[in-house]
Amino acid sequence: MAAEVGVAVIPGQRLGDMDQYSAGSGTYIKQRHIYASLAGYKDIISQAGQLPMIQIKATKASNTLPLIGTVVTAKVLSVNPRFCRVLIICIGTMPLKEPFRGTIRKEDIRATEKDKVILYDCFKPGDAVLAEVISLGDPRSYYLSTAKNELGVVFAKSKAGYRMIPISWTQMQCPNTEKTELRKVARVKYWID
């Protein structure tokens, strides 16, 4: 079995189609496409008489510090009318050994109409968010922003417990119950390497 080691990938990145590859560890299938379920490196394994298998080799955890301007992946811990508290779990595509605390303030959620932002309509506890580090903040947390189109919620579960699908920049829908919930949705670009 020959293996072809590829480039770094992040969760949610489209890796290929079921017509050309089979899904291996660290991947999932959605609508006949294979996506990365964790951060790491793409690995394609050729199998005699079968489709090549795509799998993800996880990267080693990092102890890097978030720098101003870097994009981080964070999990929402709590939401209140002025800000939401998050836990930074990845810097770029690199998972962290120890998570850092972060804060997304009301004025840092959108680039326009900042006065009309309602935090409860943007984030919910448990959401995975892509955000940019804008300041070192206070001694306890980094200040983060989701004011760009490609930043915001990338993963959310519905009240029924199912992974939701983005249907607009402000809404996600539960595929099971078909109910919609408000979020500040990230404009994730899917690509194939």
Coordinates of C-alpha atoms in Angstrom, one line a residue:
M1 CA 0.0 0.0 0.0
A2 CA 1.5 3.3 -1.1
A3 CA 0.6 6.4 0.8
E4 CA 0.5 10.0 -0.4
V5 CA 0.8 12.5 2.4
G6 CA -1.0 15.8 1.6
V7 CA -1.4 19.3 3.0
A8 CA -2.8 20.5 6.3
V9 CA -6.6 20.4 6.6
I10 CA -9.1 21.7 9.1
P11 CA -12.5 20.4 10.3
G12 CA -15.2 20.8 7.7
Q13 CA -12.8 21.1 4.8
R14 CA -14.0 19.1 1.7
L15 CA -11.4 16.5 0.7
G16 CA -13.0 14.6 -2.2
D17 CA -16.0 12.7 -3.6
M18 CA -17.3 9.2 -2.8
D19 CA -17.0 8.4 -6.5
Q20 CA -13.2 8.8 -6.3
Y21 CA -12.3 7.9 -2.7
S22 CA -13.4 5.9 0.3
A23 CA -13.6 7.6 3.8
G24 CA -11.1 6.7 6.4
S25 CA -10.4 7.7 10.0
G26 CA -10.7 11.4 10.8
T27 CA -13.3 12.0 8.0
Y28 CA -17.1 12.0 7.6
I29 CA -19.4 11.8 4.6
K30 CA -22.1 14.3 3.7
Q31 CA -24.1 14.3 0.5
R32 CA -21.5 12.0 -1.2
H33 CA -18.6 14.3 -0.3
I34 CA -15.8 13.4 2.2
Y35 CA -14.9 16.1 4.8
A36 CA -12.2 16.4 7.5
S37 CA -13.6 15.9 11.0
L38 CA -10.4 17.0 12.7
A39 CA -7.3 19.2 12.1
G40 CA -4.3 17.3 10.7
Y41 CA -2.8 16.2 7.4
K42 CA -4.5 14.5 4.5
D43 CA -3.3 11.0 3.8
I44 CA -4.4 9.1 0.7
I45 CA -3.8 5.3 0.9
S46 CA -3.9 3.3 -2.4
Q47 CA -5.7 0.0 -2.0
A48 CA -5.4 -2.8 -4.6
G49 CA -8.8 -3.4 -6.3
Q50 CA -10.5 -0.7 -4.3
L51 CA -10.9 3.1 -4.3
P52 CA -8.1 5.0 -2.6
M53 CA -8.9 5.8 1.0
I54 CA -8.6 9.4 2.5
Q55 CA -7.8 9.7 6.1
I56 CA -6.6 12.4 8.4
K57 CA -3.5 12.1 10.5
A58 CA -4.0 14.3 13.5
T59 CA -1.4 17.1 14.2
K60 CA 0.3 17.1 17.5
A61 CA -1.1 19.6 20.0
S62 CA 0.7 22.9 20.2
N63 CA 1.5 25.3 23.0
T64 CA 1.6 28.3 20.7
L65 CA 0.1 31.6 21.9
P66 CA -2.6 33.4 19.9
L67 CA -1.2 36.4 18.1
I68 CA -3.1 39.5 16.9
G69 CA -4.5 38.8 13.5
T70 CA -4.6 35.0 13.7
V71 CA -7.8 33.1 13.1
V72 CA -8.7 30.8 15.9
T73 CA -11.4 28.1 16.5
A74 CA -13.3 28.6 19.8
K75 CA -16.1 27.0 21.7
V76 CA -18.8 29.2 23.1
L77 CA -19.1 28.8 26.9
S78 CA -21.7 31.5 27.8
V79 CA -23.6 34.4 26.2
N80 CA -24.9 37.6 27.8
P81 CA -26.2 40.9 26.3
R82 CA -22.8 42.5 26.1
F83 CA -20.3 39.7 25.2
C84 CA -19.9 36.0 25.0
R85 CA -17.1 33.9 26.7
V86 CA -15.3 31.4 24.5
L87 CA -12.6 28.8 24.9
I88 CA -9.9 29.0 22.2
I89 CA -9.1 25.4 21.2
C90 CA -7.1 25.8 17.9
I91 CA -4.8 28.4 16.4
G92 CA -5.2 28.2 12.7
T93 CA -5.2 24.4 12.1
M94 CA -3.1 23.6 15.2
P95 CA -4.9 22.2 18.2
L96 CA -3.8 23.5 21.6
K97 CA -2.5 21.5 24.5
E98 CA -4.1 24.0 26.9
P99 CA -7.1 26.1 25.8
F100 CA -7.1 29.9 26.2
R101 CA -10.1 32.0 27.3
G102 CA -11.5 34.6 24.9
T103 CA -14.2 37.2 24.8
I104 CA -16.3 38.3 21.7
R105 CA -17.8 41.7 22.5
K106 CA -21.1 42.9 21.0
E107 CA -19.4 45.6 18.9
D108 CA -16.9 43.0 17.4
I109 CA -19.5 40.6 16.0
R110 CA -20.4 42.4 12.7
A111 CA -18.7 45.0 10.6
T112 CA -21.9 46.9 10.0
E113 CA -25.1 47.6 12.0
K114 CA -23.1 47.1 15.2
D115 CA -25.9 48.8 17.3
K116 CA -28.5 46.2 16.1
V117 CA -26.6 43.1 17.2
I118 CA -28.4 40.9 19.6
L119 CA -25.9 38.4 21.1
Y120 CA -28.5 35.7 21.8
D121 CA -29.3 35.7 18.0
C122 CA -25.6 35.2 17.1
F123 CA -24.2 32.6 19.4
K124 CA -25.3 29.8 21.7
P125 CA -23.3 27.8 24.3
G126 CA -21.6 24.9 22.6
D127 CA -21.2 26.5 19.2
A128 CA -17.9 26.2 17.4
V129 CA -16.8 29.6 16.1
L130 CA -14.0 30.9 13.8
A131 CA -12.8 34.2 15.1
E132 CA -9.8 36.6 14.7
V133 CA -7.7 37.7 17.6
I134 CA -7.9 41.5 17.7
S135 CA -6.4 42.3 21.1
L136 CA -4.7 40.6 24.0
G137 CA -7.6 41.9 26.1
D138 CA -7.5 41.7 29.8
P139 CA -5.2 39.4 31.9
R140 CA -7.9 36.7 31.8
S141 CA -8.8 36.5 28.1
Y142 CA -8.1 37.5 24.5
Y143 CA -10.5 39.8 22.6
L144 CA -11.9 38.2 19.4
S145 CA -13.8 39.4 16.4
T146 CA -16.2 37.8 13.9
A147 CA -16.7 41.0 11.9
K148 CA -15.6 39.4 8.6
N149 CA -17.8 37.2 6.3
E150 CA -15.6 34.1 6.7
L151 CA -15.8 34.3 10.5
G152 CA -18.6 33.2 12.8
V153 CA -20.4 29.9 13.7
V154 CA -19.1 26.9 11.8
F155 CA -20.7 24.2 13.9
A156 CA -23.9 24.3 16.0
K157 CA -26.3 21.7 17.4
S158 CA -30.1 22.3 17.3
K159 CA -32.3 22.2 20.4
A160 CA -33.1 18.6 19.3
G161 CA -29.4 17.7 19.4
Y162 CA -28.7 17.4 15.7
R163 CA -25.9 19.2 13.7
M164 CA -27.4 22.2 12.0
I165 CA -26.9 23.3 8.4
P166 CA -26.3 26.9 7.4
I167 CA -29.1 28.3 5.2
S168 CA -28.2 32.0 5.2
W169 CA -25.8 34.4 6.9
T170 CA -28.1 34.6 9.9
Q171 CA -29.8 31.3 10.1
M172 CA -29.0 27.6 10.6
Q173 CA -31.5 24.7 10.1
C174 CA -31.9 21.4 11.9
P175 CA -32.0 18.7 9.2
N176 CA -34.3 16.5 11.3
T177 CA -36.9 18.9 12.6
E178 CA -36.4 21.6 9.9
K179 CA -36.7 24.3 12.5
T180 CA -34.4 27.3 12.0
E181 CA -32.3 29.1 14.7
L182 CA -30.5 32.4 14.4
R183 CA -26.7 32.5 14.3
K184 CA -23.9 34.7 12.9
V185 CA -22.9 32.1 10.3
A186 CA -19.4 32.0 8.9
R187 CA -19.0 31.9 5.1
V188 CA -16.9 28.8 5.0
K189 CA -15.1 28.2 1.7
Y190 CA -14.9 24.5 0.8
W191 CA -12.1 23.5 -1.4
I192 CA -10.4 20.3 -2.6
D193 CA -6.6 20.1 -2.6

